[in-house]
């Protein structure tokens, strides 16, 4: 993931000139200011640390909870969706020893090399 994807999208969503914002961010980051981000209120860039813009722990907890719930739903699909026909024993299987159980297994008959 390119490091400019999120700030570009934030700038575009705020109706700002994304190229101008990204150039300003690159300039600040090159000077060693690592906390600068997009300021959607004023239409520029801002030191997010000084402006008290931090990613909340609540957001991370919600993301982890949502991911866990999604994983549980995917795993439970096998229990929810079942085909009753596939759970019945099949006729003529190797276990049952039915009429066609050994057909095609090299047990005599006309096959390769035999006429």
JSON list of C-alpha atoms in Angstrom, two decimals:
[
{"chain": "A", "resi": 1, "resn": "UNK", "atom": "CA", "xyz": [0.00, 0.00, 0.00]},
{"chain": "A", "resi": 2, "resn": "UNK", "atom": "CA", "xyz": [1.41, 3.34, -1.05]},
{"chain": "A", "resi": 3, "resn": "UNK", "atom": "CA", "xyz": [1.75, 5.79, 1.84]},
{"chain": "A", "resi": 4, "resn": "UNK", "atom": "CA", "xyz": [0.02, 8.52, -0.16]},
{"chain": "A", "resi": 5, "resn": "UNK", "atom": "CA", "xyz": [-3.24, 6.65, -0.76]},
{"chain": "A", "resi": 6, "resn": "UNK", "atom": "CA", "xyz": [-4.98, 7.65, 2.48]},
{"chain": "A", "resi": 7, "resn": "UNK", "atom": "CA", "xyz": [-3.97, 11.34, 2.55]},
{"chain": "A", "resi": 8, "resn": "UNK", "atom": "CA", "xyz": [-4.85, 11.64, -1.14]},
{"chain": "A", "resi": 9, "resn": "UNK", "atom": "CA", "xyz": [-8.30, 10.15, -0.56]},
{"chain": "A", "resi": 10, "resn": "UNK", "atom": "CA", "xyz": [-8.91, 12.32, 2.52]},
{"chain": "A", "resi": 11, "resn": "UNK", "atom": "CA", "xyz": [-7.93, 15.45, 0.57]},
{"chain": "A", "resi": 12, "resn": "UNK", "atom": "CA", "xyz": [-10.14, 14.51, -2.38]},
{"chain": "A", "resi": 13, "resn": "UNK", "atom": "CA", "xyz": [-13.10, 13.69, -0.10]},
{"chain": "A", "resi": 14, "resn": "UNK", "atom": "CA", "xyz": [-12.71, 17.10, 1.55]},
{"chain": "A", "resi": 15, "resn": "UNK", "atom": "CA", "xyz": [-12.72, 18.82, -1.85]},
{"chain": "A", "resi": 16, "resn": "UNK", "atom": "CA", "xyz": [-9.08, 19.89, -1.60]},
{"chain": "A", "resi": 17, "resn": "UNK", "atom": "CA", "xyz": [-6.36, 19.84, -4.24]},
{"chain": "A", "resi": 18, "resn": "UNK", "atom": "CA", "xyz": [-4.84, 16.45, -3.44]},
{"chain": "A", "resi": 19, "resn": "UNK", "atom": "CA", "xyz": [-1.62, 17.09, -5.40]},
{"chain": "A", "resi": 20, "resn": "UNK", "atom": "CA", "xyz": [-0.95, 20.33, -3.54]},
{"chain": "A", "resi": 21, "resn": "UNK", "atom": "CA", "xyz": [-1.66, 18.70, -0.16]},
{"chain": "A", "resi": 22, "resn": "UNK", "atom": "CA", "xyz": [0.61, 15.75, -0.91]},
{"chain": "A", "resi": 23, "resn": "UNK", "atom": "CA", "xyz": [3.44, 18.04, -2.00]},
{"chain": "A", "resi": 24, "resn": "UNK", "atom": "CA", "xyz": [3.17, 20.00, 1.26]},
{"chain": "A", "resi": 25, "resn": "UNK", "atom": "CA", "xyz": [3.10, 16.77, 3.28]},
{"chain": "A", "resi": 26, "resn": "UNK", "atom": "CA", "xyz": [6.17, 15.41, 1.48]},
{"chain": "A", "resi": 27, "resn": "UNK", "atom": "CA", "xyz": [7.99, 18.66, 2.18]},
{"chain": "A", "resi": 28, "resn": "UNK", "atom": "CA", "xyz": [7.19, 18.55, 5.91]},
{"chain": "A", "resi": 29, "resn": "UNK", "atom": "CA", "xyz": [8.01, 14.86, 6.21]},
{"chain": "A", "resi": 30, "resn": "UNK", "atom": "CA", "xyz": [11.34, 15.39, 4.43]},
{"chain": "A", "resi": 31, "resn": "UNK", "atom": "CA", "xyz": [12.15, 18.04, 7.05]},
{"chain": "A", "resi": 32, "resn": "UNK", "atom": "CA", "xyz": [11.62, 15.42, 9.78]},
{"chain": "A", "resi": 33, "resn": "UNK", "atom": "CA", "xyz": [8.13, 16.45, 10.87]},
{"chain": "A", "resi": 34, "resn": "UNK", "atom": "CA", "xyz": [6.47, 13.04, 10.97]},
{"chain": "A", "resi": 35, "resn": "UNK", "atom": "CA", "xyz": [3.14, 14.04, 12.55]},
{"chain": "A", "resi": 36, "resn": "UNK", "atom": "CA", "xyz": [1.81, 16.21, 9.73]},
{"chain": "A", "resi": 37, "resn": "UNK", "atom": "CA", "xyz": [-1.42, 15.18, 8.03]},
{"chain": "A", "resi": 38, "resn": "UNK", "atom": "CA", "xyz": [-4.35, 16.58, 6.06]},
{"chain": "A", "resi": 39, "resn": "UNK", "atom": "CA", "xyz": [-6.30, 19.41, 7.69]},
{"chain": "A", "resi": 40, "resn": "UNK", "atom": "CA", "xyz": [-9.82, 19.14, 6.29]},
{"chain": "A", "resi": 41, "resn": "UNK", "atom": "CA", "xyz": [-11.10, 22.03, 8.43]},
{"chain": "A", "resi": 42, "resn": "UNK", "atom": "CA", "xyz": [-8.70, 24.69, 7.18]},
{"chain": "A", "resi": 43, "resn": "UNK", "atom": "CA", "xyz": [-7.90, 23.16, 3.80]},
{"chain": "A", "resi": 44, "resn": "UNK", "atom": "CA", "xyz": [-4.19, 22.49, 4.19]},
{"chain": "A", "resi": 45, "resn": "UNK", "atom": "CA", "xyz": [-1.88, 20.43, 6.38]},
{"chain": "A", "resi": 46, "resn": "UNK", "atom": "CA", "xyz": [-1.53, 20.40, 10.15]},
{"chain": "A", "resi": 47, "resn": "UNK", "atom": "CA", "xyz": [0.62, 18.87, 12.88]},
{"chain": "A", "resi": 48, "resn": "UNK", "atom": "CA", "xyz": [-1.88, 16.23, 13.99]},
{"chain": "A", "resi": 49, "resn": "UNK", "atom": "CA", "xyz": [-0.07, 15.62, 17.28]},
{"chain": "A", "resi": 50, "resn": "UNK", "atom": "CA", "xyz": [-0.30, 19.28, 18.29]},
{"chain": "A", "resi": 51, "resn": "UNK", "atom": "CA", "xyz": [-3.94, 19.39, 17.14]},
{"chain": "A", "resi": 52, "resn": "UNK", "atom": "CA", "xyz": [-4.84, 16.34, 19.26]},
{"chain": "A", "resi": 53, "resn": "UNK", "atom": "CA", "xyz": [-5.80, 14.24, 16.25]},
{"chain": "A", "resi": 54, "resn": "UNK", "atom": "CA", "xyz": [-4.97, 10.70, 17.29]},
{"chain": "A", "resi": 55, "resn": "UNK", "atom": "CA", "xyz": [-6.34, 7.33, 16.32]},
{"chain": "A", "resi": 56, "resn": "UNK", "atom": "CA", "xyz": [-8.55, 6.32, 19.21]},
{"chain": "A", "resi": 57, "resn": "UNK", "atom": "CA", "xyz": [-8.25, 2.95, 20.91]},
{"chain": "A", "resi": 58, "resn": "UNK", "atom": "CA", "xyz": [-12.00, 2.59, 20.52]},
{"chain": "A", "resi": 59, "resn": "UNK", "atom": "CA", "xyz": [-11.57, 2.53, 16.74]},
{"chain": "A", "resi": 60, "resn": "UNK", "atom": "CA", "xyz": [-8.98, -0.25, 16.96]},
{"chain": "A", "resi": 61, "resn": "UNK", "atom": "CA", "xyz": [-11.17, -2.29, 19.31]},
{"chain": "A", "resi": 62, "resn": "UNK", "atom": "CA", "xyz": [-14.16, -1.89, 17.01]},
{"chain": "A", "resi": 63, "resn": "UNK", "atom": "CA", "xyz": [-12.08, -2.96, 14.01]},
{"chain": "A", "resi": 64, "resn": "UNK", "atom": "CA", "xyz": [-10.80, -6.06, 15.80]},
{"chain": "A", "resi": 65, "resn": "UNK", "atom": "CA", "xyz": [-14.30, -6.93, 17.03]},
{"chain": "A", "resi": 66, "resn": "UNK", "atom": "CA", "xyz": [-15.75, -6.52, 13.52]},
{"chain": "A", "resi": 67, "resn": "UNK", "atom": "CA", "xyz": [-12.99, -8.66, 12.00]},
{"chain": "A", "resi": 68, "resn": "UNK", "atom": "CA", "xyz": [-13.54, -11.37, 14.62]},
{"chain": "A", "resi": 69, "resn": "UNK", "atom": "CA", "xyz": [-17.28, -11.36, 14.00]},
{"chain": "A", "resi": 70, "resn": "UNK", "atom": "CA", "xyz": [-16.74, -11.61, 10.24]},
{"chain": "A", "resi": 71, "resn": "UNK", "atom": "CA", "xyz": [-14.36, -14.55, 10.68]},
{"chain": "A", "resi": 72, "resn": "UNK", "atom": "CA", "xyz": [-16.86, -16.34, 12.92]},
{"chain": "A", "resi": 73, "resn": "UNK", "atom": "CA", "xyz": [-19.59, -15.82, 10.33]},
{"chain": "A", "resi": 74, "resn": "UNK", "atom": "CA", "xyz": [-17.43, -17.26, 7.57]},
{"chain": "A", "resi": 75, "resn": "UNK", "atom": "CA", "xyz": [-16.59, -20.29, 9.71]},
{"chain": "A", "resi": 76, "resn": "UNK", "atom": "CA", "xyz": [-20.23, -20.88, 10.62]},
{"chain": "A", "resi": 77, "resn": "UNK", "atom": "CA", "xyz": [-21.40, -20.96, 7.00]},
{"chain": "A", "resi": 78, "resn": "UNK", "atom": "CA", "xyz": [-20.55, -24.67, 6.83]},
{"chain": "A", "resi": 79, "resn": "UNK", "atom": "CA", "xyz": [-22.90, -25.33, 9.75]},
{"chain": "A", "resi": 80, "resn": "UNK", "atom": "CA", "xyz": [-25.67, -23.12, 8.36]},
{"chain": "A", "resi": 81, "resn": "UNK", "atom": "CA", "xyz": [-25.74, -24.21, 4.72]},
{"chain": "A", "resi": 82, "resn": "UNK", "atom": "CA", "xyz": [-25.96, -27.95, 4.25]},
{"chain": "A", "resi": 83, "resn": "UNK", "atom": "CA", "xyz": [-27.03, -30.15, 1.39]},
{"chain": "A", "resi": 84, "resn": "UNK", "atom": "CA", "xyz": [-29.11, -33.02, 2.75]},
{"chain": "A", "resi": 85, "resn": "UNK", "atom": "CA", "xyz": [-28.40, -35.11, -0.37]},
{"chain": "A", "resi": 86, "resn": "UNK", "atom": "CA", "xyz": [-24.64, -34.98, 0.18]},
{"chain": "A", "resi": 87, "resn": "UNK", "atom": "CA", "xyz": [-25.00, -36.29, 3.75]},
{"chain": "A", "resi": 88, "resn": "UNK", "atom": "CA", "xyz": [-26.75, -39.51, 2.66]},
{"chain": "A", "resi": 89, "resn": "UNK", "atom": "CA", "xyz": [-24.54, -42.55, 1.98]},
{"chain": "A", "resi": 90, "resn": "UNK", "atom": "CA", "xyz": [-24.05, -43.07, -1.72]},
{"chain": "A", "resi": 91, "resn": "UNK", "atom": "CA", "xyz": [-25.20, -46.27, -3.40]},
{"chain": "A", "resi": 92, "resn": "UNK", "atom": "CA", "xyz": [-22.45, -48.44, -4.88]},
{"chain": "A", "resi": 93, "resn": "UNK", "atom": "CA", "xyz": [-19.60, -46.93, -2.90]},
{"chain": "A", "resi": 94, "resn": "UNK", "atom": "CA", "xyz": [-16.51, -48.95, -1.96]},
{"chain": "A", "resi": 95, "resn": "UNK", "atom": "CA", "xyz": [-17.86, -49.51, 1.55]},
{"chain": "A", "resi": 96, "resn": "UNK", "atom": "CA", "xyz": [-21.17, -50.84, 0.40]},
{"chain": "A", "resi": 97, "resn": "UNK", "atom": "CA", "xyz": [-19.60, -53.35, -1.95]},
{"chain": "A", "resi": 98, "resn": "UNK", "atom": "CA", "xyz": [-22.46, -52.89, -4.41]},
{"chain": "A", "resi": 99, "resn": "UNK", "atom": "CA", "xyz": [-22.63, -54.29, -7.90]},
{"chain": "A", "resi": 100, "resn": "UNK", "atom": "CA", "xyz": [-20.34, -51.71, -9.51]},
{"chain": "A", "resi": 101, "resn": "UNK", "atom": "CA", "xyz": [-17.89, -51.34, -6.62]},
{"chain": "A", "resi": 102, "resn": "UNK", "atom": "CA", "xyz": [-14.89, -52.86, -8.39]},
{"chain": "A", "resi": 103, "resn": "UNK", "atom": "CA", "xyz": [-15.74, -51.89, -11.94]},
{"chain": "A", "resi": 104, "resn": "UNK", "atom": "CA", "xyz": [-12.88, -50.04, -13.64]},
{"chain": "A", "resi": 105, "resn": "UNK", "atom": "CA", "xyz": [-10.31, -51.01, -11.04]},
{"chain": "A", "resi": 106, "resn": "UNK", "atom": "CA", "xyz": [-8.25, -53.36, -13.22]},
{"chain": "A", "resi": 107, "resn": "UNK", "atom": "CA", "xyz": [-10.05, -56.52, -12.17]},
{"chain": "A", "resi": 108, "resn": "UNK", "atom": "CA", "xyz": [-10.23, -58.39, -15.45]},
{"chain": "A", "resi": 109, "resn": "UNK", "atom": "CA", "xyz": [-12.51, -57.49, -18.26]},
{"chain": "A", "resi": 110, "resn": "UNK", "atom": "CA", "xyz": [-11.52, -55.59, -21.35]},
{"chain": "A", "resi": 111, "resn": "UNK", "atom": "CA", "xyz": [-8.93, -52.99, -20.58]},
{"chain": "A", "resi": 112, "resn": "UNK", "atom": "CA", "xyz": [-5.55, -51.96, -21.88]},
{"chain": "A", "resi": 113, "resn": "UNK", "atom": "CA", "xyz": [-3.63, -54.81, -23.39]},
{"chain": "A", "resi": 114, "resn": "UNK", "atom": "CA", "xyz": [-6.48, -57.31, -23.17]},
{"chain": "A", "resi": 115, "resn": "UNK", "atom": "CA", "xyz": [-8.69, -58.31, -26.06]}
]
